mmCIF file of C-alpha atoms and ligand atoms in Angstrom:
data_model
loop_
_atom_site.group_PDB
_atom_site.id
_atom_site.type_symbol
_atom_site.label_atom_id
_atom_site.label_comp_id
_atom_site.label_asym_id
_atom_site.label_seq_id
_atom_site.Cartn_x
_atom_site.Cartn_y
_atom_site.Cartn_z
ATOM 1 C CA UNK A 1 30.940 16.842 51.939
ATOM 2 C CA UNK A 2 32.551 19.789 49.976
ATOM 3 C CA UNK A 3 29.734 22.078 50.067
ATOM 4 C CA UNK A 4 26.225 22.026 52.228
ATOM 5 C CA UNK A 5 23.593 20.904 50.532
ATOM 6 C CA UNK A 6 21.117 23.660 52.075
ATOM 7 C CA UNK A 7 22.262 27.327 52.057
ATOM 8 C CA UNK A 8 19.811 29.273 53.366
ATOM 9 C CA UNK A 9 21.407 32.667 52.191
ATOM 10 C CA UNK A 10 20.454 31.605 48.819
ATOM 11 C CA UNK A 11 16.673 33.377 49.375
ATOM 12 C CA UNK A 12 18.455 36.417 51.071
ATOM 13 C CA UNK A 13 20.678 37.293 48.116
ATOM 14 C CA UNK A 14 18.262 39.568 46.205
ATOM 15 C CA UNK A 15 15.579 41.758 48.367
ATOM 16 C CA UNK A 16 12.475 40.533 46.394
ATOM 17 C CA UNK A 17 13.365 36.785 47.275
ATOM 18 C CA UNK A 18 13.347 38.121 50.481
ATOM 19 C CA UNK A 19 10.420 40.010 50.311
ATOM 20 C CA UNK A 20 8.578 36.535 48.421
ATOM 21 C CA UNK A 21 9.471 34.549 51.211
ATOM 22 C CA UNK A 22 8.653 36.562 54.175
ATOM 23 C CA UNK A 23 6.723 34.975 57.101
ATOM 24 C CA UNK A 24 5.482 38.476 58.632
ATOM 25 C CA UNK A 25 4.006 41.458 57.891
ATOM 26 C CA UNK A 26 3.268 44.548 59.662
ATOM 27 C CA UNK A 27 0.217 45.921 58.240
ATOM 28 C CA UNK A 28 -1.341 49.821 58.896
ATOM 29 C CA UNK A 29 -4.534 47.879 59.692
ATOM 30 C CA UNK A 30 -3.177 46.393 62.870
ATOM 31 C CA UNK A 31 -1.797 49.369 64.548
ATOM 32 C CA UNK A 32 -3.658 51.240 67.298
ATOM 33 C CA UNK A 33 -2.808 55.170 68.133
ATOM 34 C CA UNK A 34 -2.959 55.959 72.102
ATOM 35 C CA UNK A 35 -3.714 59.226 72.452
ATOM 36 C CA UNK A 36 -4.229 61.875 75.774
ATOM 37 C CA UNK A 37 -7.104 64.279 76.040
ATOM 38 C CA UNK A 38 -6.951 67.591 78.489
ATOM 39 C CA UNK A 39 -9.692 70.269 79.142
ATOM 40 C CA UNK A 40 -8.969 73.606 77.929
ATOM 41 C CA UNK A 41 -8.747 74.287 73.881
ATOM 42 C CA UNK A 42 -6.220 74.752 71.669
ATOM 43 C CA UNK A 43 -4.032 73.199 73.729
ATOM 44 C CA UNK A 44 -1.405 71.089 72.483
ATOM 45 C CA UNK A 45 1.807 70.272 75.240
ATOM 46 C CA UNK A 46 4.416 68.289 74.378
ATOM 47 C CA UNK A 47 5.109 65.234 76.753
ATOM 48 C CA UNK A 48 8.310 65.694 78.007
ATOM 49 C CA UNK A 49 8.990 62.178 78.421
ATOM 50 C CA UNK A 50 7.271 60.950 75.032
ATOM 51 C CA UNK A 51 8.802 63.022 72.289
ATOM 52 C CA UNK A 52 6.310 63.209 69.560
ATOM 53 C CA UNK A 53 3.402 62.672 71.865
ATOM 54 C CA UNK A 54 1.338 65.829 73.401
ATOM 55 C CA UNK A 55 -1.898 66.621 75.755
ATOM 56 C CA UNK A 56 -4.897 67.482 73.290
ATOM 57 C CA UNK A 57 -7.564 69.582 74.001
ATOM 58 C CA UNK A 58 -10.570 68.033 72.215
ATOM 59 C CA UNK A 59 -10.539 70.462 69.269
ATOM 60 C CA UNK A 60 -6.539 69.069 68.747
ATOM 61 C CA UNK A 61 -7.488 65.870 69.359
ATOM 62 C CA UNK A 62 -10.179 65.825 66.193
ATOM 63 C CA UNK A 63 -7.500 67.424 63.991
ATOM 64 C CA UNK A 64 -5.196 64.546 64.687
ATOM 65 C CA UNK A 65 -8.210 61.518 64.685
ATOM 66 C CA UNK A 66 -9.258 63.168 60.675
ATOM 67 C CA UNK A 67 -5.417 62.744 59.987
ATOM 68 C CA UNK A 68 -4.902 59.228 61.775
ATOM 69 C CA UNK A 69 -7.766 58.332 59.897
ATOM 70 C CA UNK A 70 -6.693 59.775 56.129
ATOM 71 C CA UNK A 71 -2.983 57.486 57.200
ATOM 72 C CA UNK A 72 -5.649 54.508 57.621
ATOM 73 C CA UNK A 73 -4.878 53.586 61.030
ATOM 74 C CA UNK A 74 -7.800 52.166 61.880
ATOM 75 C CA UNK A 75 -8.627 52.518 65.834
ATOM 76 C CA UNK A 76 -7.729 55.219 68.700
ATOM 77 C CA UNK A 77 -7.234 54.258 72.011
ATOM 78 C CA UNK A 78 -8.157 56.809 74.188
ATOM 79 C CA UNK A 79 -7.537 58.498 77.915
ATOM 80 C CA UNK A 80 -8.037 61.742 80.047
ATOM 81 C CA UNK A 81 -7.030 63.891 82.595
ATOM 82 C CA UNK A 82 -9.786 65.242 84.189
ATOM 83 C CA UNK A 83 -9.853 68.915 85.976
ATOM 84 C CA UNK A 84 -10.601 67.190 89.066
ATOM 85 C CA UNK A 85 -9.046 64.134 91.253
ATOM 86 C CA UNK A 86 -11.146 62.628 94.112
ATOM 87 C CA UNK A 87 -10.695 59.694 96.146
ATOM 88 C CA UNK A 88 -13.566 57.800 93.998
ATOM 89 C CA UNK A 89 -12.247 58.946 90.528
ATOM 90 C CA UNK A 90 -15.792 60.486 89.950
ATOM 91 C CA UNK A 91 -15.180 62.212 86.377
ATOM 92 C CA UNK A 92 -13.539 59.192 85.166
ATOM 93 C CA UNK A 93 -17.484 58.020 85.023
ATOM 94 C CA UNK A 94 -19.286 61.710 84.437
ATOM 95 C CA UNK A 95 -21.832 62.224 81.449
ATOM 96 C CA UNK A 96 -19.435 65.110 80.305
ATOM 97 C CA UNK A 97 -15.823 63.849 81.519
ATOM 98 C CA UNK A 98 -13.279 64.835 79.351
ATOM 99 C CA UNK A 99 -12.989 61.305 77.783
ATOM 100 C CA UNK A 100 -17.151 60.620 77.205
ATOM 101 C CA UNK A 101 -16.478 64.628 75.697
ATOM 102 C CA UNK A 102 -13.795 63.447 73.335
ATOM 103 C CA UNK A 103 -15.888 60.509 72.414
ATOM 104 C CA UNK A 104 -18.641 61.955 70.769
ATOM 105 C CA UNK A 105 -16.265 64.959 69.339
ATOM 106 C CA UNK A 106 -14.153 62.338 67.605
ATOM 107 C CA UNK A 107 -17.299 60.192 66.256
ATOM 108 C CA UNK A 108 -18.766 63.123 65.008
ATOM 109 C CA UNK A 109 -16.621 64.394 62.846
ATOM 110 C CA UNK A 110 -14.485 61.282 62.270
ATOM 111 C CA UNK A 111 -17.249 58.353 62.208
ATOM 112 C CA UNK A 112 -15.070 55.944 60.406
ATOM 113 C CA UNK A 113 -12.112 55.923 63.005
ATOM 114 C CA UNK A 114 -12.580 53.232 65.572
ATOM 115 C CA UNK A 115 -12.813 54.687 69.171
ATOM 116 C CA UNK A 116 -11.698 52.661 71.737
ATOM 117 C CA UNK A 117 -11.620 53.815 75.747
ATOM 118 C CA UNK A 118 -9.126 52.901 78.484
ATOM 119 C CA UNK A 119 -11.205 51.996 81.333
ATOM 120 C CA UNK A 120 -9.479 52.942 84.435
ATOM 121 C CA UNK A 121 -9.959 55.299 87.793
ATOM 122 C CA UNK A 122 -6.039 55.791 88.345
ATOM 123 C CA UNK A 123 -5.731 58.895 85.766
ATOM 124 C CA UNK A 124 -8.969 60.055 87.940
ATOM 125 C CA UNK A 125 -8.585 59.027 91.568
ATOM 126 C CA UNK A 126 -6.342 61.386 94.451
ATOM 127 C CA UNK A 127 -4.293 59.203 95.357
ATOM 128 C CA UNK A 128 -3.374 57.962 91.843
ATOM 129 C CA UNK A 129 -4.655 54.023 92.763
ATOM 130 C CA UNK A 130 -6.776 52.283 89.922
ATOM 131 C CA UNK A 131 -10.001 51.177 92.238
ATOM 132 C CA UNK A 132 -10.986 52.428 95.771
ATOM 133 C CA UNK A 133 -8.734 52.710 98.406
ATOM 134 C CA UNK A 134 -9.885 51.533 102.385
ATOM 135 C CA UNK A 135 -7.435 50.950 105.122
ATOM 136 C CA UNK A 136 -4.046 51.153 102.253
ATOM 137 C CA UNK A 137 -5.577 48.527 99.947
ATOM 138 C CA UNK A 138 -7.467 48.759 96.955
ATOM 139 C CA UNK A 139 -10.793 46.773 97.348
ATOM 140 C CA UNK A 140 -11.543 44.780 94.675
ATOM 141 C CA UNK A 141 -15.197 44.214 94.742
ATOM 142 C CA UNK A 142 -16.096 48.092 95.159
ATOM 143 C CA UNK A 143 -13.730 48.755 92.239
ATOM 144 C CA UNK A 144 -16.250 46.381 90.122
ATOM 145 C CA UNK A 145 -19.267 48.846 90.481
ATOM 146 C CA UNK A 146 -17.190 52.014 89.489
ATOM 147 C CA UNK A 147 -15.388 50.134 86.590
ATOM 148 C CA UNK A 148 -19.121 49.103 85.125
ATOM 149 C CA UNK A 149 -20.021 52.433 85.368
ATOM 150 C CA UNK A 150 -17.397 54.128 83.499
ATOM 151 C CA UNK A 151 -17.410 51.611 80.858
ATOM 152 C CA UNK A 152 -20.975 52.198 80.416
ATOM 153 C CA UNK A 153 -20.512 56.289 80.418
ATOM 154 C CA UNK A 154 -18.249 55.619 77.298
ATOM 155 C CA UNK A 155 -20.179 53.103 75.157
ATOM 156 C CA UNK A 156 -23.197 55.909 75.824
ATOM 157 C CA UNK A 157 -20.984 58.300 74.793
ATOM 158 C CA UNK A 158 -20.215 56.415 71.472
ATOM 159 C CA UNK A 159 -17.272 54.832 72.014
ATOM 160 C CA UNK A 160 -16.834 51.430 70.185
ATOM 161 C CA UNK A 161 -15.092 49.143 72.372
ATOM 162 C CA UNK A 162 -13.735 49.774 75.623
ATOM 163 C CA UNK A 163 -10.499 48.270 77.434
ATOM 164 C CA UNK A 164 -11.144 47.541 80.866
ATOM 165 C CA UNK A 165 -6.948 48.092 82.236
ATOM 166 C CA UNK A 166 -7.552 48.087 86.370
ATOM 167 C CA UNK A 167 -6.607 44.866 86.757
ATOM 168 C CA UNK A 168 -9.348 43.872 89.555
ATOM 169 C CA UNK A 169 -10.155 40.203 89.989
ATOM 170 C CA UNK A 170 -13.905 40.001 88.102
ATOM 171 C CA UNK A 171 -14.133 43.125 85.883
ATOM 172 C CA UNK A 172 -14.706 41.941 82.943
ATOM 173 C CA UNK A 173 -17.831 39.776 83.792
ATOM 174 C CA UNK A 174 -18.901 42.991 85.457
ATOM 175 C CA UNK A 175 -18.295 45.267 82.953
ATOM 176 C CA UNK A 176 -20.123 42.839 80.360
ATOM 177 C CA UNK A 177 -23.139 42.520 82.327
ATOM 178 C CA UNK A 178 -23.460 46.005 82.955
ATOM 179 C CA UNK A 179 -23.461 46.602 79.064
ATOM 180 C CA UNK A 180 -25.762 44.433 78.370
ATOM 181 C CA UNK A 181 -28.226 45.259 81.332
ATOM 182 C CA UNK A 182 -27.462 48.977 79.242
ATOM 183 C CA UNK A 183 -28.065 47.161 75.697
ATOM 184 C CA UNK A 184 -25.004 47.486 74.642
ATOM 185 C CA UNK A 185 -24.805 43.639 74.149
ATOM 186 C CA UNK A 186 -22.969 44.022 70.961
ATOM 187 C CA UNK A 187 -20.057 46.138 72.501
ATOM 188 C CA UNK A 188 -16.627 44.182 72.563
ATOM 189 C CA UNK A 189 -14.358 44.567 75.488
ATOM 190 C CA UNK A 190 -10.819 44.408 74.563
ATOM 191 C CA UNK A 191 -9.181 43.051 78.024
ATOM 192 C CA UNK A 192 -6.071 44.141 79.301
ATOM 193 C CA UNK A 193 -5.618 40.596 80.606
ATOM 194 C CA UNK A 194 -1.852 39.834 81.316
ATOM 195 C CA UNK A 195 -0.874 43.622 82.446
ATOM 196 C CA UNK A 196 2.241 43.504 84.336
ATOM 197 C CA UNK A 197 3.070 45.210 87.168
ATOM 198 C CA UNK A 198 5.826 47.420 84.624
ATOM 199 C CA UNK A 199 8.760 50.189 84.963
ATOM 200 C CA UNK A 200 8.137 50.595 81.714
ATOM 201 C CA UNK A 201 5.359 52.258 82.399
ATOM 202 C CA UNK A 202 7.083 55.403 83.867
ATOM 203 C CA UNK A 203 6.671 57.593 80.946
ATOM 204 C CA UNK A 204 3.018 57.387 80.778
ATOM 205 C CA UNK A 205 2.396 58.250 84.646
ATOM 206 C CA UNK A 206 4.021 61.672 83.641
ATOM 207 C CA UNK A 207 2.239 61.848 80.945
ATOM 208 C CA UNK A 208 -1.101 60.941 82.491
ATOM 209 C CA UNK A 209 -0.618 61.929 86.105
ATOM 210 C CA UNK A 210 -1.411 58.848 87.319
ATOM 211 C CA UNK A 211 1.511 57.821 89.608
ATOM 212 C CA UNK A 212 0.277 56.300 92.938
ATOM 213 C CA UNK A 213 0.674 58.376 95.826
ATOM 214 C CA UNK A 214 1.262 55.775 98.076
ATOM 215 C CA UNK A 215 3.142 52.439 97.807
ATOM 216 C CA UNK A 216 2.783 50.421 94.029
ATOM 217 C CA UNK A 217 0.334 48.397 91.738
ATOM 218 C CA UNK A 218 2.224 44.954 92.703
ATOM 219 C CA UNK A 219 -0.852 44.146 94.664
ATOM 220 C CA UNK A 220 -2.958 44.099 91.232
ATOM 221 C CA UNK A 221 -0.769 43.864 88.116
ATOM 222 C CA UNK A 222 1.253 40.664 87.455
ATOM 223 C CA UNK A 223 4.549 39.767 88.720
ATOM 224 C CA UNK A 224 6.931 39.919 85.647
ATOM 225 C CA UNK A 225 8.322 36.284 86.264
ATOM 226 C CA UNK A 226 5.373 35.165 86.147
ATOM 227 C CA UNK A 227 4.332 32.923 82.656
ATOM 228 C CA UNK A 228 1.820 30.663 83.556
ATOM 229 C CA UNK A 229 -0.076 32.818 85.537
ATOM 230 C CA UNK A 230 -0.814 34.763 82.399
ATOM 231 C CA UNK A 231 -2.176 31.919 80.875
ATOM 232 C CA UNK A 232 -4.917 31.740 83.796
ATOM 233 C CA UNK A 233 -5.576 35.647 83.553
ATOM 234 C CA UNK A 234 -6.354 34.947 80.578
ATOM 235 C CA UNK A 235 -8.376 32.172 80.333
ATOM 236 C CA UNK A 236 -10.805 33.927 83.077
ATOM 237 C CA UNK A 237 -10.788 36.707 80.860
ATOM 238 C CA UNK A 238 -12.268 34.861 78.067
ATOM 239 C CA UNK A 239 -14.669 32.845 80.503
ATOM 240 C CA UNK A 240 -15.737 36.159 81.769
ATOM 241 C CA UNK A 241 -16.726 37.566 78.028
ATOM 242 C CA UNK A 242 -13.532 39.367 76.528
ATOM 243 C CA UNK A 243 -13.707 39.586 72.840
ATOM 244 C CA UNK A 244 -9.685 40.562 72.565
ATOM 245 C CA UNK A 245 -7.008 39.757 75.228
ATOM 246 C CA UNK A 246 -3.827 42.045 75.312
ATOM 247 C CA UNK A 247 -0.698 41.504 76.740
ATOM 248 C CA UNK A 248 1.251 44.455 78.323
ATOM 249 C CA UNK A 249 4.112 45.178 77.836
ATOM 250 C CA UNK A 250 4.849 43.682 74.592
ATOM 251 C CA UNK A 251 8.577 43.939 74.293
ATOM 252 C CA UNK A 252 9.657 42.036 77.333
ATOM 253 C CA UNK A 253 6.668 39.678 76.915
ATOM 254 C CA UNK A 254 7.107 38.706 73.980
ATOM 255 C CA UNK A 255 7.338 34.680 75.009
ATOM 256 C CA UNK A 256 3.805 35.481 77.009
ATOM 257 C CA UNK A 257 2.521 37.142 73.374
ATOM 258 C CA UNK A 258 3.122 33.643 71.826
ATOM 259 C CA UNK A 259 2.302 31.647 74.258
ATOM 260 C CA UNK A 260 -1.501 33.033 74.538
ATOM 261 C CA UNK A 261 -1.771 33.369 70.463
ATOM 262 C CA UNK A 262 -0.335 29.355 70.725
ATOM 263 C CA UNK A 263 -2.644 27.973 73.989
ATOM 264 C CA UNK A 264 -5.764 30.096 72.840
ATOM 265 C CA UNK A 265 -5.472 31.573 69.232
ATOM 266 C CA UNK A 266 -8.180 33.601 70.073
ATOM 267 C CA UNK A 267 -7.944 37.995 69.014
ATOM 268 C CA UNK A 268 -4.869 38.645 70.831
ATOM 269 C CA UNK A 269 -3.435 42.693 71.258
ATOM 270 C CA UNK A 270 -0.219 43.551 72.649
ATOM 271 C CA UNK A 271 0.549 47.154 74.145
ATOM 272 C CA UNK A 272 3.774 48.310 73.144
ATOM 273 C CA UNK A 273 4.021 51.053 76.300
ATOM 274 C CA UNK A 274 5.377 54.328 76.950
ATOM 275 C CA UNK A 275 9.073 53.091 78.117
ATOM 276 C CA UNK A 276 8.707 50.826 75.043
ATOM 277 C CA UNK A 277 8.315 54.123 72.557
ATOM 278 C CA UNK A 278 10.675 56.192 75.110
ATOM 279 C CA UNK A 279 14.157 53.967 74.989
ATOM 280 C CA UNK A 280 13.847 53.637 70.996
ATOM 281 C CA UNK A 281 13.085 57.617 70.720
ATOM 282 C CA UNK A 282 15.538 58.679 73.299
ATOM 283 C CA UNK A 283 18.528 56.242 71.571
ATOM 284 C CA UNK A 284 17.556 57.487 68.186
ATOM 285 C CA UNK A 285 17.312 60.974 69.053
ATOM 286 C CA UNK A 286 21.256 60.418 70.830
ATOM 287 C CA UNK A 287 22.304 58.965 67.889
ATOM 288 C CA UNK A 288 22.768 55.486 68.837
ATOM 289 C CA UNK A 289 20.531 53.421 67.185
ATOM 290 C CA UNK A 290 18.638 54.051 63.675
ATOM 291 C CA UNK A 291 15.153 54.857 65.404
ATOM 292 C CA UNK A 292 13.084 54.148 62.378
ATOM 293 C CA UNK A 293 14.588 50.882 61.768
ATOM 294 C CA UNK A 294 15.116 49.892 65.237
ATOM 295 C CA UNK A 295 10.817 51.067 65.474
ATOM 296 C CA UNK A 296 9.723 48.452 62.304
ATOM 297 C CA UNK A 297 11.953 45.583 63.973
ATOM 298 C CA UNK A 298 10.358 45.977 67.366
ATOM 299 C CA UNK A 299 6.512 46.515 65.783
ATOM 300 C CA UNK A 300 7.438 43.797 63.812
ATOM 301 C CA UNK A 301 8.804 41.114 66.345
ATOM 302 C CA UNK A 302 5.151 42.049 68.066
ATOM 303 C CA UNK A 303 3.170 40.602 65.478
ATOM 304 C CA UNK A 304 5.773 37.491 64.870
ATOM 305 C CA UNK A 305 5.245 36.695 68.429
ATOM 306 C CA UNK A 306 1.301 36.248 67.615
ATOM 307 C CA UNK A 307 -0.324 39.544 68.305
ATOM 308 C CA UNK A 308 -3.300 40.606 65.836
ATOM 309 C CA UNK A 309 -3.547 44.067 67.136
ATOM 310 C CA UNK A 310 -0.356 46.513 67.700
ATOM 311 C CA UNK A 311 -1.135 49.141 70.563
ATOM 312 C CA UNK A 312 1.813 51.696 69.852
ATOM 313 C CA UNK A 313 2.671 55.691 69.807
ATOM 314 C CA UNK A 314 4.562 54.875 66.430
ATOM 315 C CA UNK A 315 1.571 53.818 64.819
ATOM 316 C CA UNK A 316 2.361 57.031 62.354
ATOM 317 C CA UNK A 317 5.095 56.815 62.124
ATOM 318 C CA UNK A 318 5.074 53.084 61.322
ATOM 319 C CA UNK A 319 2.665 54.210 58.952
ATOM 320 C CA UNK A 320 4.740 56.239 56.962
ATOM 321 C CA UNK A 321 6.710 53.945 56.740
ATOM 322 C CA UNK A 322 4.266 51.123 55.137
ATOM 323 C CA UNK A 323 2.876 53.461 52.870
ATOM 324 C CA UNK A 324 6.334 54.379 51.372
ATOM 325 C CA UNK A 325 6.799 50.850 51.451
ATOM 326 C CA UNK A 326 10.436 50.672 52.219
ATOM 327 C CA UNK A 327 12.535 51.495 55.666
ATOM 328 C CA UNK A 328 14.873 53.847 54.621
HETATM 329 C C1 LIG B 401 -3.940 52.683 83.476
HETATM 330 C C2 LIG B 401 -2.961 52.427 82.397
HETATM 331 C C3 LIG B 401 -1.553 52.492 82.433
HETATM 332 C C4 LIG B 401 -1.132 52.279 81.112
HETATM 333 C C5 LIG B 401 -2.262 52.071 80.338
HETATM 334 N N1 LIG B 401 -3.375 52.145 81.147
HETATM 335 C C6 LIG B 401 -0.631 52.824 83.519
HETATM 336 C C7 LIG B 401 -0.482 51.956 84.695
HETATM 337 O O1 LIG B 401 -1.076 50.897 84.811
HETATM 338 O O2 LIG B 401 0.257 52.390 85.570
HETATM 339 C C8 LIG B 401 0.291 52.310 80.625
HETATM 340 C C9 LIG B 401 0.466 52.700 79.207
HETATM 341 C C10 LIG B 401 1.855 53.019 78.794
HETATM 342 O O3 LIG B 401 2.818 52.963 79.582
HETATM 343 O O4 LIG B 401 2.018 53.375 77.623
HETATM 344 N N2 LIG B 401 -4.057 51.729 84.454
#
């Protein structure tokens, strides 16, 4: 045979027969914006190791909700640093911690932007662990209590879903029954299900002062080899009453992404994390990689894998993007 019969770079000739026959789009509706809140006011510090992202006091932090909001982004996922660490992580569950503060601040003036919570002690606790420590080990079962309770202090505070990121064996069925003995029955937990135990993480544990003081989180977050066992995480997840599973990382995960949209094709979010956002920044910003291109192919290759919902400190930038409607 002279010729093939099939060429398939007859649809990627002219750009709108590649646009007409595209299997995957990015949309502005899918992206979530992490953000950091800080006591003080006016304050607004650049994150050394996250260019483009900075600590917000809460009056910042509303300025930059009204303008996530006006992009259409359509969800915030927020955390804190308190003023004060202690070995129980006590502000991370205080009426007037700096995250149940930014709460109401952002649904008051910003109703319409979605408010979710990262539900953690490790930003909160001394010795930088993400449940209570006794005798070098974080107990599980004591964690559960304190996890309920800060999940609670947020949806009181307003919040509109919370994301439960610890880790403990059992949280979510805790945390859900705690909401609804609160009647917050109709508040969906988004579950950091698979969250692997991650160096790309490092960014955010400058960013959010939460590296342990002592040893790792191997003892609670998943071993990165491990496939199946993310399947089980998250089937206990969903037994246990999580609306949305994540997967965390997203970039190096990106089989375990499919794999749970495939086995469960249930509301599936991936976290695109700090070192994520860092490399692509920190190569664009050297020169050796076209950042905003290199940004809509990795978002991108997030929601081929299966994810619904794209956690990610481009989201605005991503945004711009979308709205111009080209990468340039
Ligand atoms: C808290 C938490 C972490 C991240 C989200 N929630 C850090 C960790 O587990 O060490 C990481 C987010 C990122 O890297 O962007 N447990």
């Amino acid at each position: 045979m002279a010729h093939p019969m099939f060429r398939p770079r007859r649809l990627r000739e002219k750009p709108l027969l590649r646009k007409l026959v595209r299997e995957t789009a990015l949309a502005v509706d899918d992206l979530v914006h992490p953000l950091f809140a800080v006591h003080g006011r006016g304050v607004r510090e650049p994150i050394a190791s996250m260019p483009g992202q900075f600590h917000l006091s809460i009056d910042e932090m509303v300025k930059d909700t009204k303008d996530i909001a006006s992009m259409g982004i359509p969800a915030v996922l927020l955390f804190g640093l308190p003023s004060d660490k202690d070995p129980r992580g006590s502000e991370a569950y205080a009426e007037d911690g700096i995250v149940q503060q930014a709460i109401r601040a952002v649904k008051d003036v910003v109703p319409d932007l979605l408010v979710i919570t990262d539900v953690c002690l490790c930003q909160y606790t001394s010795h930088g662990h993400c449940g209570i420590v006794e005798g070098g080990t974080v107990r599980n079962d004591a964690t559960l209590e304190l996890l309920s309770r800060v999940a609670v202090s947020h949806a009181e505070a307003g919040a509109d879903m919370v994301a439960p990121s610890d880790m403990m064996d059992g949280r979510v069925g805790s945390i859900r029954e705690a909401l609804d003995d609160s009647s917050f029955t109709d508040m969906p937990i988004m579950a950091y299900s698979a969250k692997y135990a991650s160096s790309f993480y490092g960014p955010f544990r400058d960013a959010a002062d939460s590296a342990p003081q002592f040893g790792d989180r191997r003892a609670y977050q998943m071993d990165p080899a491990n496939g199946a066992e993310a399947m089980r995480e998250i089937a206990l997840d969903l037994d246990e009453g999580a609306d949305i599973v994540m997967v965390k990382p997203a970039l190096p995960y990106l089989d375990i992404i499919s794999r749970a949209k495939a086995e469960f094709g249930v509301p599936l979010a991936a976290y695109s994390v700090s070192g994520e956002y860092a490399m692509i920044r920190a190569a664009g910003r050297l020169g050796w990689l076209d950042e905003e291109r290199a940004m809509m192919e990795a978002l991108t290759s997030i929601r081929r894998a299966g994810a619904d919902v794209v956690i990610t400190y481009f989201a605005r930038d991503a945004a711009r993007v979308l709205e111009r409607g080209t990468v340039s």
